[in-house]
Structure formats: C-alpha cells, structure tokens
Short mmCIF file of C-alpha atoms and ligand atoms in Angstrom, two decimals:
data_model
loop_
_atom_site.label_atom_id
_atom_site.label_comp_id
_atom_site.label_asym_id
_atom_site.label_seq_id
_atom_site.Cartn_x
_atom_site.Cartn_y
_atom_site.Cartn_z
CA MET A 1 -68.29 -1.96 116.37
CA THR A 2 -65.56 -3.56 114.09
CA THR A 3 -62.47 -5.51 115.05
CA THR A 4 -59.79 -6.44 113.16
CA GLN A 5 -57.64 -8.85 112.81
CA ASP A 6 -54.95 -10.16 111.10
CA HIS A 7 -53.73 -13.48 109.30
CA GLU A 8 -50.91 -14.62 107.16
CA LEU A 9 -53.06 -15.71 104.36
CA ILE A 10 -57.22 -15.54 103.89
CA ILE A 11 -59.59 -18.18 102.31
CA VAL A 12 -62.96 -17.34 101.42
CA GLY A 13 -65.39 -19.30 100.58
CA ALA A 14 -65.21 -23.65 101.92
CA GLY A 15 -65.70 -25.28 98.84
CA PRO A 16 -63.67 -28.25 97.66
CA ALA A 17 -60.98 -25.47 96.94
CA GLY A 18 -61.15 -24.23 99.67
CA LEU A 19 -60.76 -26.51 102.54
CA CYS A 20 -57.89 -28.39 100.43
CA ALA A 21 -56.38 -24.55 100.01
CA ALA A 22 -57.17 -24.58 104.02
CA LEU A 23 -55.69 -27.95 104.15
CA TYR A 24 -52.06 -26.87 102.78
CA ALA A 25 -52.08 -23.60 104.14
CA GLY A 26 -52.49 -25.43 108.30
CA ARG A 27 -49.80 -28.25 106.83
CA SER A 28 -47.74 -25.38 105.61
CA GLU A 29 -48.03 -23.71 109.65
CA MET A 30 -49.43 -20.89 107.70
CA ASP A 31 -51.57 -18.82 110.07
CA ALA A 32 -54.58 -19.06 107.49
CA VAL A 33 -58.32 -18.27 108.30
CA LEU A 34 -60.99 -19.69 105.98
CA LEU A 35 -64.35 -17.55 105.86
CA GLU A 36 -67.42 -19.50 105.03
CA GLN A 37 -71.23 -18.08 105.09
CA GLY A 38 -72.61 -21.62 105.13
CA ALA A 39 -72.02 -25.04 105.96
CA PRO A 40 -69.18 -26.08 104.73
CA GLY A 41 -68.76 -27.84 101.42
CA GLY A 42 -70.16 -25.76 98.25
CA GLN A 43 -71.72 -27.85 95.77
CA LEU A 44 -70.98 -30.40 97.51
CA LEU A 45 -73.61 -30.12 99.30
CA LEU A 46 -75.92 -29.89 96.62
CA THR A 47 -74.72 -32.97 94.22
CA GLU A 48 -76.28 -36.90 96.18
CA LEU A 49 -73.07 -38.88 95.17
CA VAL A 50 -69.82 -38.15 94.01
CA ASP A 51 -68.68 -41.32 91.61
CA ASP A 52 -64.93 -39.80 90.09
CA TYR A 53 -63.22 -38.27 93.44
CA PRO A 54 -59.54 -40.97 93.11
CA GLY A 55 -59.91 -42.88 95.77
CA LEU A 56 -63.02 -42.67 96.41
CA GLU A 57 -66.06 -44.76 94.25
CA GLU A 58 -68.42 -44.15 95.49
CA VAL A 59 -69.06 -41.50 98.55
CA GLY A 60 -71.56 -39.21 98.98
CA GLY A 61 -71.29 -35.49 98.30
CA LEU A 62 -72.89 -34.67 102.36
CA GLU A 63 -70.47 -36.97 103.46
CA LEU A 64 -66.94 -35.49 101.30
CA ALA A 65 -67.39 -32.31 102.74
CA GLU A 66 -67.41 -33.42 105.83
CA ARG A 67 -64.09 -35.34 105.67
CA MET A 68 -62.92 -32.23 103.74
CA THR A 69 -63.55 -30.01 107.29
CA GLU A 70 -62.85 -32.66 109.13
CA HIS A 71 -58.96 -33.41 107.29
CA ALA A 72 -58.79 -29.32 106.85
CA ALA A 73 -59.16 -28.95 110.93
CA LYS A 74 -55.71 -31.84 111.50
CA PHE A 75 -53.79 -28.93 110.01
CA GLY A 76 -55.00 -26.42 112.42
CA VAL A 77 -57.77 -24.13 110.25
CA GLU A 78 -60.76 -24.56 110.99
CA SER A 79 -63.50 -22.86 109.14
CA THR A 80 -64.89 -19.52 110.40
CA TYR A 81 -68.12 -18.74 109.71
CA GLY A 82 -68.38 -14.85 108.11
CA VAL A 83 -70.87 -13.67 105.72
CA VAL A 84 -68.28 -11.89 102.86
CA GLU A 85 -69.70 -8.82 102.20
CA SER A 86 -66.12 -7.09 100.55
CA ILE A 87 -62.44 -7.47 99.59
CA ARG A 88 -60.30 -4.47 98.82
CA ARG A 89 -56.96 -2.79 99.86
CA ASP A 90 -55.78 -0.06 102.17
CA GLU A 91 -53.37 2.18 101.16
CA ALA A 92 -49.99 0.10 101.89
CA GLY A 93 -51.94 -3.07 99.59
CA ARG A 94 -53.15 -5.25 102.36
CA PHE A 95 -56.22 -6.55 101.51
CA LEU A 96 -58.67 -6.09 104.45
CA VAL A 97 -62.05 -8.80 103.68
CA ALA A 98 -65.03 -7.68 105.64
CA VAL A 99 -67.21 -9.64 107.10
CA SER A 100 -71.35 -9.32 107.94
CA ASP A 101 -70.38 -9.54 111.92
CA GLY A 102 -68.20 -6.13 111.93
CA THR A 103 -64.53 -8.52 111.93
CA VAL A 104 -62.51 -7.06 109.42
CA TYR A 105 -59.77 -10.02 108.34
CA ARG A 106 -56.64 -8.04 107.14
CA SER A 107 -53.53 -9.65 104.74
CA SER A 108 -51.27 -9.39 101.99
CA ALA A 109 -52.59 -12.50 100.32
CA VAL A 110 -56.31 -14.09 99.61
CA VAL A 111 -57.11 -17.15 98.01
CA LEU A 112 -60.48 -16.60 96.59
CA THR A 113 -62.05 -20.02 96.60
CA ALA A 114 -66.16 -18.09 96.70
CA GLY A 115 -67.24 -20.70 93.77
CA GLY A 116 -70.17 -19.79 92.03
CA THR A 117 -73.75 -20.14 91.81
CA PRO A 118 -75.78 -22.23 89.24
CA ARG A 119 -78.68 -20.48 88.05
CA ARG A 120 -82.85 -21.85 89.46
CA LEU A 121 -85.13 -21.67 87.30
CA GLY A 122 -87.26 -20.41 90.32
CA VAL A 123 -90.30 -22.84 89.89
CA PRO A 124 -92.13 -25.56 92.54
CA GLY A 125 -90.25 -29.05 92.87
CA GLU A 126 -86.84 -27.42 91.60
CA GLU A 127 -85.54 -27.46 95.44
CA GLU A 128 -87.28 -30.22 96.60
CA PHE A 129 -86.19 -32.60 94.06
CA ARG A 130 -82.62 -30.73 93.83
CA GLY A 131 -80.36 -34.12 94.45
CA GLN A 132 -82.84 -35.88 94.16
CA GLY A 133 -83.64 -35.78 90.18
CA VAL A 134 -82.86 -31.90 89.85
CA SER A 135 -79.03 -30.92 89.06
CA TYR A 136 -76.78 -28.84 87.81
CA CYS A 137 -74.03 -30.71 86.94
CA ALA A 138 -73.98 -34.02 84.03
CA ILE A 139 -70.65 -34.91 85.19
CA CYS A 140 -71.51 -35.19 88.51
CA ASP A 141 -74.91 -36.83 87.83
CA GLY A 142 -75.35 -37.82 84.34
CA ALA A 143 -74.67 -41.79 85.14
CA PHE A 144 -76.91 -42.02 87.88
CA PHE A 145 -79.13 -41.49 84.93
CA LYS A 146 -78.13 -44.46 82.71
CA GLY A 147 -81.56 -46.01 81.05
CA GLN A 148 -83.92 -43.62 81.40
CA THR A 149 -85.46 -40.22 79.82
CA ILE A 150 -84.96 -37.17 81.37
CA ALA A 151 -84.73 -33.53 80.55
CA VAL A 152 -82.37 -30.88 79.41
CA VAL A 153 -83.13 -26.89 80.25
CA GLY A 154 -81.86 -23.85 78.79
CA GLY A 155 -80.07 -23.06 75.09
CA GLY A 156 -77.05 -21.95 75.72
CA ASP A 157 -73.55 -23.52 75.56
CA SER A 158 -73.84 -25.85 78.73
CA ALA A 159 -77.12 -26.71 77.74
CA VAL A 160 -76.32 -28.03 74.08
CA GLU A 161 -73.24 -29.95 75.82
CA GLU A 162 -74.27 -31.27 78.32
CA GLY A 163 -77.57 -32.48 76.60
CA GLU A 164 -75.36 -33.75 74.04
CA PHE A 165 -73.24 -35.61 76.72
CA LEU A 166 -76.38 -36.71 79.02
CA THR A 167 -77.07 -39.08 75.67
CA ARG A 168 -74.11 -41.13 77.26
CA TYR A 169 -76.28 -42.50 79.79
CA ALA A 170 -79.34 -41.55 79.47
CA GLU A 171 -81.48 -43.35 77.19
CA LYS A 172 -83.46 -40.70 75.83
CA VAL A 173 -82.61 -36.72 77.27
CA TYR A 174 -85.58 -33.59 76.04
CA VAL A 175 -83.65 -30.39 75.39
CA ILE A 176 -86.69 -27.84 76.63
CA HIS A 177 -85.80 -24.31 75.24
CA ARG A 178 -87.18 -21.40 75.71
CA ARG A 179 -87.54 -19.74 72.16
CA GLU A 180 -86.94 -21.05 68.60
CA ALA A 181 -83.30 -20.99 68.49
CA PHE A 182 -80.06 -22.02 70.52
CA ARG A 183 -77.30 -19.31 71.46
CA ALA A 184 -74.90 -22.23 72.04
CA GLN A 185 -72.28 -22.67 68.84
CA ALA A 186 -73.09 -24.11 66.07
CA VAL A 187 -71.17 -26.62 66.18
CA LEU A 188 -72.17 -28.18 69.45
CA GLU A 189 -75.69 -27.88 68.54
CA GLU A 190 -75.32 -29.31 65.36
CA ARG A 191 -73.75 -32.41 67.48
CA LEU A 192 -76.80 -32.81 69.48
CA LEU A 193 -79.07 -32.53 66.69
CA ARG A 194 -77.43 -35.05 64.79
CA ASN A 195 -77.50 -37.56 68.55
CA PRO A 196 -80.85 -39.22 68.02
CA ARG A 197 -81.34 -40.17 71.67
CA ALA A 198 -81.45 -35.84 71.91
CA GLU A 199 -85.22 -34.16 70.90
CA VAL A 200 -85.17 -30.20 71.21
CA ILE A 201 -88.78 -29.25 72.46
CA TRP A 202 -89.04 -25.99 71.51
CA HIS A 203 -90.49 -22.27 72.85
CA THR A 204 -91.00 -24.12 76.02
CA VAL A 205 -90.70 -23.17 79.69
CA VAL A 206 -90.77 -25.51 82.78
CA GLU A 207 -93.10 -24.46 84.62
CA GLU A 208 -93.04 -26.88 87.50
CA ILE A 209 -90.73 -29.91 88.17
CA ARG A 210 -93.59 -32.86 90.07
CA GLY A 211 -92.15 -35.80 91.84
CA ASP A 212 -92.68 -38.02 94.70
CA ASP A 213 -90.78 -39.81 97.56
CA SER A 214 -88.02 -41.48 94.87
CA GLY A 215 -87.75 -38.30 93.28
CA VAL A 216 -88.15 -36.74 89.67
CA ALA A 217 -91.55 -38.16 87.52
CA SER A 218 -92.71 -35.28 85.37
CA LEU A 219 -92.37 -31.79 84.22
CA ALA A 220 -95.48 -29.40 83.10
CA LEU A 221 -94.13 -27.30 80.56
CA ARG A 222 -96.06 -25.02 78.60
CA ASP A 223 -95.65 -23.50 74.94
CA VAL A 224 -94.55 -19.94 75.28
CA GLY A 225 -96.41 -19.54 71.90
CA THR A 226 -99.93 -21.27 72.34
CA GLY A 227 -100.11 -20.98 75.61
CA GLU A 228 -100.55 -25.46 75.51
CA THR A 229 -99.36 -27.18 78.29
CA SER A 230 -98.98 -31.36 78.95
CA GLU A 231 -97.24 -33.10 81.23
CA LEU A 232 -93.30 -35.05 79.93
CA PRO A 233 -92.41 -37.82 82.09
CA VAL A 234 -88.69 -37.72 83.15
CA THR A 235 -87.01 -39.23 85.68
CA GLY A 236 -84.27 -36.63 85.67
CA VAL A 237 -84.38 -32.69 85.12
CA PHE A 238 -80.55 -30.45 84.22
CA ILE A 239 -80.98 -26.65 84.43
CA PHE A 240 -79.10 -25.08 82.25
CA ILE A 241 -79.55 -21.22 82.41
CA GLY A 242 -76.27 -19.95 83.45
CA PHE A 243 -73.74 -20.18 85.92
CA ASP A 244 -72.22 -16.79 87.73
CA PRO A 245 -69.04 -16.77 89.70
CA ASN A 246 -69.44 -15.30 92.78
CA THR A 247 -66.66 -12.76 92.49
CA THR A 248 -69.44 -9.16 93.08
CA VAL A 249 -67.35 -9.08 97.07
CA LEU A 250 -64.16 -7.85 94.86
CA ALA A 251 -64.36 -4.32 95.07
CA GLU A 252 -61.57 -3.67 92.69
CA HIS A 253 -61.90 -5.00 88.53
CA VAL A 254 -59.57 -8.00 88.74
CA GLU A 255 -59.48 -9.35 84.80
CA HIS A 256 -61.93 -11.92 83.92
CA ASP A 257 -63.38 -13.59 80.90
CA ALA A 258 -66.75 -12.88 79.72
CA GLY A 259 -68.41 -15.08 81.49
CA GLY A 260 -67.44 -13.28 84.38
CA TYR A 261 -64.49 -16.31 85.95
CA LEU A 262 -61.25 -15.02 87.26
CA LEU A 263 -58.24 -14.80 84.83
CA THR A 264 -55.02 -16.66 86.05
CA ASP A 265 -52.07 -18.01 85.48
CA ARG A 266 -50.59 -21.50 86.00
CA ASP A 267 -49.76 -20.71 89.52
CA MET A 268 -53.35 -19.32 90.64
CA ARG A 269 -52.36 -15.66 90.36
CA THR A 270 -54.93 -12.75 89.63
CA SER A 271 -54.59 -9.12 87.66
CA VAL A 272 -54.75 -8.78 91.25
CA PRO A 273 -51.09 -8.78 93.36
CA GLY A 274 -51.38 -11.31 96.26
CA LEU A 275 -55.10 -12.38 95.11
CA PHE A 276 -55.30 -16.13 94.19
CA ALA A 277 -58.30 -17.76 92.34
CA ALA A 278 -58.78 -21.88 92.51
CA GLY A 279 -62.26 -23.32 91.63
CA ASP A 280 -65.03 -22.65 90.10
CA VAL A 281 -64.77 -18.46 90.42
CA ARG A 282 -61.58 -19.72 88.02
CA SER A 283 -61.90 -19.30 83.91
CA GLN A 284 -60.87 -22.80 83.10
CA LEU A 285 -61.50 -26.07 80.53
CA VAL A 286 -64.09 -27.84 82.92
CA ARG A 287 -64.88 -27.15 87.25
CA GLN A 288 -65.15 -30.17 88.50
CA ILE A 289 -63.70 -31.40 92.52
CA THR A 290 -60.40 -33.02 91.21
CA THR A 291 -59.77 -29.45 89.10
CA ALA A 292 -60.61 -26.39 92.08
CA VAL A 293 -58.51 -28.88 94.97
CA GLY A 294 -55.79 -28.77 92.09
CA ASP A 295 -56.06 -24.93 91.32
CA ALA A 296 -56.70 -24.45 95.38
CA THR A 297 -53.50 -26.53 96.25
CA THR A 298 -50.85 -24.70 93.62
CA ALA A 299 -52.50 -21.83 95.06
CA VAL A 300 -51.52 -22.08 98.16
CA PHE A 301 -47.99 -22.43 97.51
CA ALA A 302 -48.28 -19.75 95.16
CA ALA A 303 -49.31 -17.50 98.07
CA GLU A 304 -46.69 -19.15 100.34
CA LYS A 305 -43.99 -17.95 97.64
CA TYR A 306 -45.74 -14.31 97.54
CA LEU A 307 -45.95 -13.48 101.43
CA VAL A 308 -42.06 -15.00 101.41
CA ASP A 309 -40.61 -12.59 98.55
CA LEU A 310 -42.93 -9.48 99.37
CA ALA A 311 -41.37 -10.09 103.28
CA GLU A 312 -37.52 -10.36 101.87
CA ARG A 313 -38.54 -7.67 99.07
CA GLU A 314 -39.86 -5.00 102.30
CA GLY A 315 -36.81 -6.38 104.77
CA SER A 316 -34.52 -4.98 102.01
CA GLU A 317 -35.98 -1.85 101.81
CA SER A 318 -36.24 -1.04 105.36
CA ALA A 319 -33.41 -1.85 105.07
CA ALA A 320 -32.17 0.17 102.81
CA ALA A 321 -34.02 3.27 103.97
CA GLY A 322 -31.94 2.74 107.13
CA SER A 323 -28.73 2.57 105.40
CA GLU A 324 -28.96 5.90 103.50
CA GLY A 325 -31.09 7.75 107.14
CA ALA A 326 -27.20 5.99 107.98
CA ALA A 327 -25.43 7.63 105.42
CA ALA A 328 -26.99 10.60 105.11
CA PRO A 329 -24.69 12.51 107.96
CA ALA A 330 -21.87 11.13 106.47
CA GLY A 331 -22.60 12.64 103.28
CA ALA A 332 -24.01 15.71 104.81
CA THR A 333 -20.20 15.65 106.09
CA SER A 334 -18.34 14.98 102.85
CA ALA A 335 -20.32 18.06 101.35
P1 LIG B 401 -75.81 -18.66 79.33
O1 LIG B 401 -75.14 -19.07 77.66
O2 LIG B 401 -76.01 -17.25 79.80
O3 LIG B 401 -77.21 -19.84 78.22
C1 LIG B 401 -78.52 -19.86 79.60
C2 LIG B 401 -79.90 -20.61 78.45
O4 LIG B 401 -80.62 -20.17 79.68
C3 LIG B 401 -80.06 -19.50 77.40
O5 LIG B 401 -80.25 -20.73 76.49
C4 LIG B 401 -81.34 -19.04 77.68
O6 LIG B 401 -82.31 -18.68 77.13
C5 LIG B 401 -81.83 -19.58 79.04
N1 LIG B 401 -81.84 -18.98 79.54
C6 LIG B 401 -82.12 -18.55 80.78
N2 LIG B 401 -82.67 -17.75 81.78
C7 LIG B 401 -84.06 -18.94 82.03
C8 LIG B 401 -85.14 -19.19 81.88
N3 LIG B 401 -85.22 -18.26 83.12
N4 LIG B 401 -85.63 -20.35 81.92
C9 LIG B 401 -85.17 -20.55 80.28
N5 LIG B 401 -84.11 -20.88 80.25
C10 LIG B 401 -83.04 -19.44 80.64
O7 LIG B 401 -74.67 -20.20 80.26
P2 LIG B 401 -74.17 -21.51 79.85
O8 LIG B 401 -75.26 -21.94 79.12
O9 LIG B 401 -74.25 -21.47 81.41
O10 LIG B 401 -73.04 -20.67 79.23
C11 LIG B 401 -72.10 -19.28 80.12
C12 LIG B 401 -71.14 -19.72 78.90
O11 LIG B 401 -70.01 -20.09 79.06
C13 LIG B 401 -71.07 -18.82 77.89
O12 LIG B 401 -70.37 -17.89 77.39
C14 LIG B 401 -70.37 -20.43 77.44
O13 LIG B 401 -70.18 -19.61 75.61
C15 LIG B 401 -69.72 -20.53 77.88
N6 LIG B 401 -69.62 -22.02 77.44
C16 LIG B 401 -68.37 -22.21 77.01
C17 LIG B 401 -68.59 -23.83 76.36
C18 LIG B 401 -68.01 -23.87 75.04
O14 LIG B 401 -67.50 -23.53 74.85
N7 LIG B 401 -67.62 -25.61 75.31
C19 LIG B 401 -69.62 -24.51 77.43
C20 LIG B 401 -69.97 -24.10 78.41
C21 LIG B 401 -69.99 -23.10 78.31
P3 LIG B 401 -82.16 -17.06 76.13
O15 LIG B 401 -81.49 -17.98 74.68
O16 LIG B 401 -83.17 -17.16 75.31
O17 LIG B 401 -81.85 -16.25 77.14
#
C-alpha cells in the first residue's frame, strides 16, 4: 500500500553531506526527512581512520559517522531507513521520492547527497581486507602507508594521478594495469613515469588480495598475455577502476558531466528547479569529507531560500488570481 508523507525538504543519502544537510535543516527548524538505505555514514564506513578533518586530528571513520549522525539528530532530524527507488516530479512540480516499502515522500525541494560508489575489482580478499590495506581513496588513506610498498590498480586518470600522489608516502608504488597503454591524460602519465618511486606493471590483472590478521600482505597477479602468474608483496592496494555517482534514481534528465556527476551552480542548484546536489554526486575537483559538508551547508540554505521564494511566488499568484476573480464582476459591470 502506498502512503504519502509531505515534508518541506527531503535529503537523500546519509553520508557526510547528507548528515550535514540534516544538521542544518534541523537547526533551521525545517521539516526535513533524511533517507538512507544503509547505516548512516556513507564512505566514512569504508575509511579506517580520518586524519584530515579540521579539529579532529585522528578519528575513526565509523566514530565520525556516529558523531555526525548524533549531531544531526540533536537538531531534530533523524535518518530514516529507505531504499530510494525513484525521484520524479508531479504535475505541480513537487518531488515524489519513492522508497521500496511503498512510502512516497513529497516535497518542493530535494537535496541529493546520494554519493557514489567506487567500482570494485570483485576478486577474493577485496571485501575481507577493505579498510585493512584495501582502499578506494588515496587522500584519505595514503598517509597510513609511509615508507611501505603498495599497489594501485587501474589505468585511467584516477589511478595514474593517485598513484603518483601516493609516492609522497609510500617507498614504492606499483601501478597495475590490464592493458599496455593508459587511458589517462598524457601529462599525468608522464609525471608518473618520471617518478623513481613508481613502477608500472602492464598487461596484468589482480586475481586475489592475500593477507593475514594484520592486513594485506601480497597480490596474486596474472599476465593477461602469457597467462603467467606471480605474487607481489605489498601492504596496501588502492583500487581506482572508476567511480559511479548514484544518480540512477533520477527519473528525469539532470545536467551532468562526462562522468555522470551532476553539474551545479555555486549554490548547489542543479538544472532541475528545487533539486540541489552536494557531496560525491556533484561534479567537482576533489571528493573530500570537508568539501561534502561545505557543499551540503550551502545546499540547505539555498533550498530554504528557494522554498521561501516559491511560497512568495505562489502566494502572489493566488492573490492575483483572487483579485482577478474579484475584479471580473466589476469589469463586467463597467463593460
Ligand atoms: P576511468 O577513466 O573509467 O578508468 C578506469 C580504469 O580502470 C581504466 O584504465 C580501466 O581499464 C580500468 N579498469 C576498469 N575495470 C577494471 C577491472 N575490472 N580490472 C582492472 N582494471 C579495470 O575511471 P577514473 O580514472 O576513475 O576516471 C573517471 C573520470 O574522472 C574520467 O572521466 C577521468 O578523466 C576523470 N578524472 C579526471 C582527473 C583529472 O582530470 N585530473 C582525475 C581523476 C579522474 P581500461 O583502460 O583497460 O578500460
């Protein structure tokens, strides 16, 4: 059975951006609902330790997620379990956010903070050692591999750029790519190839990530040409084989960049009036917790302003319609 719930604002996704949006919406005493399909925290739940969030020198990803959730709840917005299936608009332009239990949440503004999903390699050991040597974020986790030997998987801009970035910390970075040519920009490739701490292993795939109680210890590799197998000792592996923004729930076209990330203006407005985007789902230079919460703050204030302007516009339109209606008989009389 379908039930419809009306709210002033719907926030979709409870990662750092969504939790921050909920905090500010609650603080502004908006009637907001925050929908999340898993535990609140988003990518924080995949991060062992965060050491670049101002004011918290070192905090576990899980702990930061819990603290952000409690902080948002303190201002009155609880995160509500809901697997969002679609976001569309009705004839009046209101958003209808349908979740899998049959509830439809309705509002005139939505802040989409659904994040993105790093593509997985899908090999044995990847899930087991996630957060224990397997990472999808060089800026988040690179510093934990100081002086160590690590690997990066992929051959696009992310793998090549992040591989080079990781040489700041690691003694040796192997970049493992399945073909004999990168698809990354030449300038990034040249920078990597010039770096004495980086070495490319071409034409090779990772078949297994191996380790023990202390984390990743080695990678089982296979040369895709010769079929030859080998074992590469590493203490960490960064997987950069693409990242998919979670935008498939959007029923209508929203302008995006070539990677599918939503384009916004400086106030986080997307091309659809009333739809705001913040965090990893948005096209931007870096995807950090700090940028996500900053974007989300802007998005909520912009959404609030949008709702006030909308109410004023609708109010003056209905007043005009009323006065036209009232004026009609007089007009008729004078005619
Ligand atoms: P991407 O361009 O899609 O590259 C993914 C890489 O991973 C490709 O080299 C691909 O190999 C490899 N790959 C995919 N699946 C694999 C698998 N199962 N096993 C092994 N390798 C696999 O992704 P991205 O590097 O994350 O970049 C995403 C977008 O962001 C791109 O448009 C990129 O230009 C942009 N970006 C730009 C910058 C920058 O301008 N500085 C930085 C980062 C990202 P193949 O080459 O064989 O297909």
